[in-house]
Amino acid sequence: MLMPMLNRGLLGLSGLAAAMVLLAGCSGGKAEQSPAAADPGGAAEKKNAEPVELVFHTNSGGAVEGFNKTFGDRISAKFPDYKISYVQSKQGSTLAELMAQGKQVDILYQTDAYYFELADSAKLQYDMTELVKKRGINLNAIEPQVLESLRQSGGGKLYALPISNLTQVMYYNKGIFDKFGVPYPKDGMTWDETLELAKKLDREEQGQQYFGFAASPAHILGNNQLSIPYVDVQTEKPTFLNDGWRRLIDTYIVRPAQGQGYQKYIAEKKRLPYRLEFTDTPQIAMFVFNSNFPFSIPNIDAIDWDLVSLPTFADKPKIGSQSMPVVFGITSTSKQKDAAMEVIQFLVSEETQISESKKGIMPVSTTDAARKAFAQDTPFKNKNWNALYYNQIAPGVPKSNYQLTVEKSFTSFVQQIVEGKKDVNTALREAQEQAEKIIADAKQKK
């Protein structure tokens, strides 16, 4: 079955933990300064008269150990006078329950796709614009497409800042290409070229079925290259009757799965081939997934792999996927807003961006130093990481407060297309109707 939408957020954040890689940029120019002021954490290194506690929360449900590995230990080392706490989301400590109990939460974080629904659920949005100005954070050194999308989602307000990024790229298994004498894919291929190449690798050999191409539907559709949102935030209506969705599903899912062996596999497994079929079996020659993928999968070395840029539509050359940054936002109820902003400033500083980029965390900084540092402290430093920046990031779309709920519903209809239970037109029409009902019901509960 398709990866659940919550896991999509989790993969980005856990990916960050595995490389630091759940949760970057292509179109910005060089910045004259780092993303933060020259001394982003200096004030915190002075003794505070009273201890300051900052409480972090996300709805991804990760354990305290994961938070500390990803963020907490690094923040505590920089700010030894601050008490850094994390409240795991589980029964009894969801955000709604924490608010009902009057508990403190200072910083919320998630991927941008789900942050706004999370913050809105408890009305905790806080415009950080004045704090950004106060601390002299250089927003010009942060990927502009990411910032623009955040502002659009916030209705012009800056409710969160990105600290790391994800984009979609195409991995390939050299061994399968070598086995069948097919040339490797390369940066800059179109979807038509890629799917023609895939046909040469859709075959059965000694009882093993091979697939030329597969993708994670949730990730590639949610970050699609046509910049179509699930929900129009102006009208609060779903968009699934937009003809662009037919084109996306046909390209990403239907056309790659036309082969007889592919269809047989889907009929038996009730799903598309996925991550394990790329790394463990291995059967997939080309696989589109998140840029953090190699750093979150322990057995990636089981195959001889590399990566190229995401294939593009011929009429949209050099336009890759939308990005999916991890964002941090200060809550409206926090009594420690200055301290919280100080921590976020540290996370977007050039120092931190370069340090984390070396570990395989895609930076939101547009500086050459941050980008060229990518994966240099990992076993994969010699892979084709230029693929991350070969395309431009597709324009981001405003994220709806109903994003996660609508997305879950939509991917259930995509699953029915995959299994041949519904044609694309029928599935999209029913997805539209279901999403409209979901939004109406959610509005009634407010």
Coordinates of C-alpha atoms in Angstrom, one line a residue:
M1 CA 0.0 0.0 0.0
L2 CA 1.0 3.6 -0.4
M3 CA 3.1 5.1 2.4
P4 CA 0.7 6.9 4.8
M5 CA 0.8 10.6 4.7
L6 CA 2.0 11.0 8.3
N7 CA 4.9 8.8 7.4
R8 CA 5.7 11.1 4.6
G9 CA 6.4 13.8 7.2
L10 CA 8.1 11.3 9.4
L11 CA 10.5 10.2 6.7
G12 CA 11.6 13.7 6.2
L13 CA 12.2 14.2 9.9
S14 CA 13.7 10.7 10.6
G15 CA 15.8 11.3 7.5
L16 CA 17.2 14.4 9.1
A17 CA 18.0 12.4 12.2
A18 CA 19.7 9.6 10.3
A19 CA 22.1 12.1 8.5
M20 CA 22.3 14.7 11.5
V21 CA 18.6 13.5 7.4
L22 CA 12.2 13.9 7.9
L23 CA 13.3 17.4 6.7
A24 CA 16.3 23.0 -0.5
G25 CA 17.1 25.1 -2.9
C26 CA 18.0 25.7 -6.5
S27 CA 17.0 29.1 -7.7
G28 CA 18.5 31.6 -5.3
G29 CA 21.6 33.6 -6.0
K30 CA 24.7 34.2 -3.8
A31 CA 24.1 36.1 -0.6
E32 CA 26.6 38.6 0.7
Q33 CA 26.0 37.4 4.3
S34 CA 25.2 34.2 6.1
P35 CA 21.5 33.5 6.8
A36 CA 22.0 34.8 10.3
A37 CA 23.9 37.7 11.9
A38 CA 27.6 37.3 12.5
D39 CA 27.1 36.0 16.0
P40 CA 23.8 34.1 16.0
G41 CA 24.1 32.6 19.4
G42 CA 26.4 35.0 21.3
A43 CA 23.8 36.3 23.7
A44 CA 22.8 32.8 24.7
E45 CA 26.4 32.0 25.8
K46 CA 26.1 34.6 28.6
K47 CA 24.8 33.5 31.9
N48 CA 21.0 34.0 32.2
A49 CA 19.7 35.4 35.4
E50 CA 16.9 32.8 35.3
P51 CA 16.9 29.4 33.5
V52 CA 15.0 29.5 30.2
E53 CA 13.1 26.4 29.2
L54 CA 12.1 26.0 25.5
V55 CA 9.6 23.2 24.8
F56 CA 9.4 21.7 21.3
H57 CA 6.6 19.6 19.8
T58 CA 5.7 18.0 16.5
N59 CA 2.8 15.7 15.5
S60 CA 5.1 13.2 13.8
G61 CA 5.3 11.2 17.0
G62 CA 9.1 10.7 17.1
A63 CA 10.7 9.6 20.4
V64 CA 12.8 11.9 22.6
E65 CA 16.0 10.1 21.5
G66 CA 15.3 11.0 17.9
F67 CA 14.6 14.6 18.7
N68 CA 17.8 14.9 20.7
K69 CA 19.9 13.3 17.9
T70 CA 18.3 15.5 15.3
F71 CA 18.0 18.8 17.1
G72 CA 18.2 18.7 20.9
D73 CA 21.8 17.8 21.5
R74 CA 23.0 20.3 19.0
I75 CA 20.9 23.1 20.4
S76 CA 21.9 22.3 24.0
A77 CA 25.6 22.4 23.1
K78 CA 25.2 25.9 21.6
F79 CA 22.9 27.1 24.4
P80 CA 24.1 25.5 27.6
D81 CA 22.0 27.9 29.8
Y82 CA 18.8 26.9 28.1
K83 CA 16.8 23.9 29.1
I84 CA 15.7 22.2 25.9
S85 CA 12.6 20.0 26.3
Y86 CA 10.7 17.9 23.8
V87 CA 7.1 16.5 24.3
Q88 CA 6.4 13.5 22.2
S89 CA 3.0 13.4 20.5
K90 CA 1.1 10.3 21.7
Q91 CA -2.0 9.6 23.6
G92 CA -2.3 12.1 26.4
S93 CA 0.2 14.5 24.9
T94 CA -1.1 15.5 21.5
L95 CA -1.0 19.2 20.8
A96 CA -4.7 19.5 21.5
E97 CA -4.3 17.7 24.8
L98 CA -1.3 19.8 25.8
M99 CA -3.2 22.9 25.2
A100 CA -6.2 21.6 27.2
Q101 CA -3.8 20.9 30.1
G102 CA -2.3 24.4 29.9
K103 CA 1.1 23.0 29.1
Q104 CA 3.9 25.2 27.6
V105 CA 4.9 24.7 23.9
D106 CA 7.3 27.3 22.5
I107 CA 8.3 25.9 19.1
L108 CA 6.3 23.7 16.7
Y109 CA 8.1 21.9 13.8
Q110 CA 7.1 19.8 10.9
T111 CA 7.5 19.7 7.1
D112 CA 5.9 22.7 5.6
A113 CA 3.1 20.6 4.0
Y114 CA 1.8 19.8 7.5
Y115 CA 3.0 22.6 9.7
F116 CA 0.1 25.0 9.0
E117 CA -2.6 22.4 9.7
L118 CA -0.8 21.6 13.0
A119 CA -0.4 25.2 14.1
D120 CA -3.9 26.1 13.1
S121 CA -5.4 23.2 15.0
A122 CA -4.6 25.0 18.2
K123 CA -4.5 28.5 16.9
L124 CA -0.8 28.9 17.7
Q125 CA 0.4 30.7 14.6
Y126 CA 2.7 33.6 15.4
D127 CA 4.1 36.1 12.8
M128 CA 7.9 36.0 13.3
T129 CA 8.5 39.0 10.9
E130 CA 9.4 41.5 13.6
L131 CA 11.6 39.1 15.5
V132 CA 13.5 38.2 12.3
K133 CA 14.1 42.0 11.8
K134 CA 15.1 42.5 15.4
R135 CA 17.8 39.8 15.3
G136 CA 19.0 40.8 11.8
I137 CA 18.4 37.4 10.1
N138 CA 19.3 37.7 6.4
L139 CA 16.4 36.1 4.6
N140 CA 18.1 36.9 1.3
A141 CA 20.4 33.9 2.0
I142 CA 17.5 31.5 2.3
E143 CA 16.0 29.7 -0.7
P144 CA 13.5 32.2 -2.1
Q145 CA 11.0 29.7 -3.3
V146 CA 10.7 28.2 0.1
L147 CA 10.2 31.5 1.8
E148 CA 7.6 32.6 -0.7
S149 CA 5.6 29.4 -0.2
L150 CA 5.7 29.9 3.6
R151 CA 4.5 33.5 3.2
Q152 CA 1.7 32.4 0.9
S153 CA 0.6 29.7 3.3
G154 CA 0.6 32.3 6.1
G155 CA -1.4 34.8 4.1
G156 CA 1.6 37.1 3.9
K157 CA 2.8 36.5 7.4
L158 CA 5.9 34.5 8.4
Y159 CA 4.7 31.8 10.7
A160 CA 7.8 29.6 10.4
L161 CA 11.3 29.6 9.1
P162 CA 12.9 26.7 7.1
I163 CA 16.0 25.0 8.6
S164 CA 16.5 22.2 6.0
N165 CA 15.1 21.0 2.8
L166 CA 14.1 18.1 0.7
T167 CA 13.5 17.8 -3.1
Q168 CA 12.8 14.9 -5.4
V169 CA 15.5 13.2 -7.4
M170 CA 15.9 10.0 -9.4
Y171 CA 18.1 7.2 -8.0
Y172 CA 19.2 4.3 -10.2
N173 CA 20.7 0.9 -9.7
K174 CA 23.8 0.6 -11.9
G175 CA 23.8 -3.2 -11.6
I176 CA 20.4 -3.6 -13.4
F177 CA 21.5 -1.3 -16.2
D178 CA 24.8 -3.2 -16.5
K179 CA 23.0 -6.6 -16.5
F180 CA 20.9 -5.6 -19.5
G181 CA 23.4 -3.5 -21.3
V182 CA 21.3 -0.3 -21.1
P183 CA 23.0 3.1 -20.7
Y184 CA 22.6 4.9 -17.4
P185 CA 20.2 7.8 -17.1
K186 CA 21.6 11.3 -17.0
D187 CA 20.8 14.7 -15.7
G188 CA 18.3 16.7 -17.7
M189 CA 16.2 13.9 -19.1
T190 CA 12.5 14.5 -19.9
W191 CA 9.7 12.2 -18.7
D192 CA 9.2 10.8 -22.2
E193 CA 12.9 9.9 -22.4
T194 CA 12.9 8.4 -19.0
L195 CA 9.8 6.2 -19.6
E196 CA 11.2 5.0 -22.9
L197 CA 14.4 4.0 -21.1
A198 CA 12.3 2.3 -18.5
K199 CA 10.6 0.1 -21.1
K200 CA 14.0 -1.5 -21.9
L201 CA 14.3 -2.6 -18.3
D202 CA 10.8 -3.9 -17.7
R203 CA 11.5 -7.6 -18.1
E204 CA 11.7 -11.0 -16.4
E205 CA 15.0 -12.8 -16.1
Q206 CA 15.5 -16.2 -14.4
G207 CA 12.2 -15.8 -12.6
Q208 CA 13.0 -12.3 -11.3
Q209 CA 10.7 -9.5 -12.5
Y210 CA 12.5 -6.2 -13.1
F211 CA 10.8 -2.7 -13.2
G212 CA 12.2 0.1 -15.2
F213 CA 10.8 2.9 -13.1
A214 CA 8.9 3.5 -9.8
A215 CA 8.2 6.4 -7.5
S216 CA 6.7 7.2 -4.1
P217 CA 3.3 8.5 -5.2
A218 CA 2.7 10.5 -2.0
H219 CA 6.0 12.4 -2.3
I220 CA 6.0 13.0 -6.0
L221 CA 2.3 14.0 -6.2
G222 CA 2.5 16.2 -3.1
N223 CA 5.5 18.0 -4.5
N224 CA 4.5 17.9 -8.1
Q225 CA 6.2 19.8 -10.9
L226 CA 3.1 21.6 -12.1
S227 CA 2.7 23.3 -8.7
I228 CA -0.9 22.2 -8.2
P229 CA -2.1 22.2 -4.6
Y230 CA -4.5 19.7 -3.1
V231 CA -6.7 22.6 -1.9
D232 CA -7.0 26.1 -3.2
V233 CA -6.5 28.2 -0.1
Q234 CA -8.4 31.1 -1.4
T235 CA -11.6 29.2 -2.2
E236 CA -10.9 26.3 0.2
K237 CA -12.0 23.9 -2.5
P238 CA -10.1 20.8 -3.6
T239 CA -8.4 20.9 -7.0
F240 CA -8.7 17.4 -8.3
L241 CA -10.8 18.4 -11.3
N242 CA -7.9 20.3 -12.6
D243 CA -6.6 18.6 -15.8
G244 CA -3.1 18.8 -14.5
W245 CA -3.8 16.0 -12.1
R246 CA -4.6 13.6 -15.0
R247 CA -1.3 14.5 -16.6
L248 CA 0.6 14.0 -13.3
I249 CA -0.9 10.6 -12.5
D250 CA -0.6 9.4 -16.1
T251 CA 3.1 10.4 -16.1
Y252 CA 4.2 9.4 -12.6
I253 CA 2.1 6.2 -12.1
V254 CA 0.0 4.9 -15.1
R255 CA 2.5 5.0 -18.0
P256 CA 5.4 3.4 -16.0
A257 CA 3.2 0.5 -15.0
Q258 CA 2.0 -0.6 -18.5
G259 CA 4.2 -3.7 -18.8
Q260 CA 2.7 -7.1 -18.4
G261 CA 5.0 -8.1 -15.5
Y262 CA 4.3 -4.7 -13.8
Q263 CA 0.6 -5.3 -14.0
K264 CA 0.9 -8.9 -12.7
Y265 CA 2.9 -7.6 -9.7
I266 CA 0.4 -4.9 -8.9
A267 CA -2.5 -7.5 -9.1
E268 CA -0.7 -9.7 -6.7
K269 CA 0.7 -7.2 -4.2
K270 CA -2.1 -4.6 -4.4
R271 CA 0.5 -1.8 -4.6
L272 CA 3.3 -0.4 -6.7
P273 CA 6.9 -1.6 -6.2
Y274 CA 8.5 0.6 -3.6
R275 CA 11.6 1.3 -1.6
L276 CA 12.4 -2.3 -0.6
E277 CA 12.2 -3.3 -4.3
F278 CA 14.9 -0.8 -5.0
T279 CA 17.3 -1.6 -2.2
D280 CA 16.6 -5.1 -0.9
T281 CA 15.3 -7.3 -3.7
P282 CA 16.5 -5.4 -5.9
Q283 CA 14.2 -5.1 -8.8
I284 CA 13.7 -1.4 -9.6
A285 CA 16.1 0.3 -12.1
M286 CA 15.1 3.9 -11.5
F287 CA 13.3 5.2 -8.4
V288 CA 12.2 8.7 -7.6
F289 CA 12.3 9.6 -4.0
N290 CA 13.4 12.3 -1.5
S291 CA 16.9 13.8 -1.6
N292 CA 17.6 12.4 2.0
F293 CA 16.8 8.8 1.0
P294 CA 20.4 7.4 1.1
F295 CA 21.0 8.8 4.6
S296 CA 17.9 7.3 6.1
I297 CA 18.2 3.7 4.7
P298 CA 20.7 1.5 6.5
N299 CA 21.1 -1.0 3.6
I300 CA 21.6 1.4 0.7
D301 CA 25.1 0.0 0.2
A302 CA 23.6 -3.4 -0.8
I303 CA 23.4 -2.0 -4.3
D304 CA 25.6 0.1 -6.6
W305 CA 23.6 3.3 -7.0
D306 CA 23.8 6.9 -8.1
L307 CA 21.4 9.6 -8.8
V308 CA 20.3 12.1 -11.5
S309 CA 18.0 15.1 -11.6
L310 CA 14.2 14.5 -11.6
P311 CA 13.0 14.1 -15.1
T312 CA 11.1 17.1 -16.4
F313 CA 8.1 17.8 -18.7
A314 CA 9.2 18.9 -22.2
D315 CA 7.1 22.0 -22.0
K316 CA 8.6 22.9 -18.5
P317 CA 12.3 22.4 -19.0
K318 CA 14.6 22.6 -15.9
I319 CA 11.6 22.7 -13.5
G320 CA 12.0 20.1 -10.8
S321 CA 9.8 19.2 -7.9
Q322 CA 8.5 21.6 -5.3
S323 CA 10.6 21.4 -2.1
M324 CA 9.5 20.1 1.3
P325 CA 11.4 21.9 4.0
V326 CA 11.4 21.2 7.7
V327 CA 10.2 24.4 9.3
F328 CA 10.3 25.8 12.9
G329 CA 7.7 28.2 14.2
I330 CA 7.3 30.1 17.5
T331 CA 3.9 29.7 19.1
S332 CA 1.7 32.6 19.9
T333 CA 1.5 31.5 23.5
S334 CA 5.2 31.2 24.1
K335 CA 6.6 33.4 26.9
Q336 CA 10.1 32.9 25.6
K337 CA 9.8 34.2 22.1
D338 CA 13.2 36.0 22.0
A339 CA 15.0 32.9 23.2
A340 CA 13.1 30.7 20.7
M341 CA 14.0 33.1 17.9
E342 CA 17.7 32.9 19.0
V343 CA 17.6 29.1 18.6
I344 CA 16.0 29.2 15.2
Q345 CA 18.5 31.9 14.1
F346 CA 21.3 29.5 15.1
L347 CA 19.7 26.7 13.0
V348 CA 19.6 28.9 9.9
S349 CA 23.0 30.4 10.4
E350 CA 25.7 29.7 7.8
E351 CA 27.7 27.9 10.4
T352 CA 24.9 25.4 11.0
Q353 CA 23.8 25.1 7.4
I354 CA 27.4 24.2 6.3
S355 CA 27.8 21.8 9.2
E356 CA 24.6 19.9 8.5
S357 CA 25.0 20.0 4.7
K358 CA 28.2 18.0 5.2
K359 CA 26.2 15.3 6.9
G360 CA 23.7 15.1 4.0
I361 CA 21.1 17.6 5.2
M362 CA 20.0 19.6 2.2
P363 CA 20.5 23.3 3.2
V364 CA 18.0 26.1 2.8
S365 CA 21.0 28.4 2.4
T366 CA 21.7 29.5 -1.2
T367 CA 25.4 30.1 -0.6
D368 CA 27.9 28.1 -2.7
A369 CA 29.7 27.0 0.5
A370 CA 26.6 25.4 2.0
R371 CA 25.6 23.7 -1.3
K372 CA 29.1 22.4 -2.1
A373 CA 29.5 21.0 1.4
F374 CA 26.6 18.5 0.8
A375 CA 27.4 15.0 1.9
Q376 CA 31.2 15.6 2.1
D377 CA 31.4 14.0 5.6
T378 CA 29.4 10.9 4.5
P379 CA 30.4 7.7 2.7
F380 CA 28.5 9.0 -0.4
K381 CA 30.5 12.2 -1.0
N382 CA 31.4 11.1 -4.6
K383 CA 27.8 10.6 -5.8
N384 CA 26.3 13.0 -8.3
W385 CA 24.9 15.5 -5.8
N386 CA 24.8 18.2 -8.5
A387 CA 21.5 16.5 -9.3
L388 CA 19.9 18.2 -6.3
Y389 CA 20.5 21.6 -7.9
Y390 CA 20.3 20.7 -11.6
N391 CA 16.7 21.8 -11.9
Q392 CA 15.0 24.8 -10.5
I393 CA 12.6 24.2 -7.6
A394 CA 9.0 24.4 -8.8
P395 CA 7.1 27.3 -7.4
G396 CA 5.7 26.3 -4.0
V397 CA 2.0 26.4 -3.3
P398 CA 0.2 27.7 -0.2
K399 CA -0.5 24.8 2.2
S400 CA -4.1 24.4 3.3
N401 CA -5.2 23.9 6.9
Y402 CA -6.8 20.7 5.6
Q403 CA -3.7 19.5 3.9
L404 CA -3.0 16.2 5.7
T405 CA -6.7 15.1 5.9
V406 CA -7.3 15.8 2.2
E407 CA -4.0 14.2 1.2
K408 CA -4.8 11.0 3.0
S409 CA -8.2 10.8 1.2
F410 CA -6.6 11.5 -2.2
T411 CA -3.9 8.9 -2.0
S412 CA -6.6 6.3 -1.3
F413 CA -8.1 7.0 -4.7
V414 CA -4.6 6.9 -6.3
Q415 CA -4.3 3.4 -4.8
Q416 CA -7.5 2.4 -6.5
I417 CA -6.1 3.6 -9.8
V418 CA -2.9 1.6 -9.2
E419 CA -5.0 -1.6 -8.5
G420 CA -7.1 -1.0 -11.6
K421 CA -10.3 -0.6 -9.6
K422 CA -11.0 2.9 -11.0
D423 CA -10.0 4.8 -14.1
V424 CA -8.3 8.1 -13.6
N425 CA -11.3 10.3 -14.4
T426 CA -13.6 8.4 -12.1
A427 CA -11.1 8.4 -9.3
L428 CA -10.4 12.1 -9.5
R429 CA -14.1 13.0 -9.6
E430 CA -14.7 10.9 -6.5
A431 CA -11.6 12.3 -4.8
Q432 CA -13.0 15.8 -5.4
E433 CA -16.4 14.9 -3.9
Q434 CA -14.8 13.2 -0.9
A435 CA -12.4 16.1 -0.2
E436 CA -15.2 18.6 -0.4
K437 CA -17.1 16.6 2.3
I438 CA -13.9 16.4 4.4
I439 CA -13.4 20.2 4.3
A440 CA -17.1 20.9 5.0
D441 CA -17.1 18.5 8.0
A442 CA -13.9 20.1 9.4
K443 CA -15.4 23.6 9.1
Q444 CA -18.5 22.5 11.0
K445 CA -16.3 21.2 13.9
K446 CA -14.5 24.5 14.3

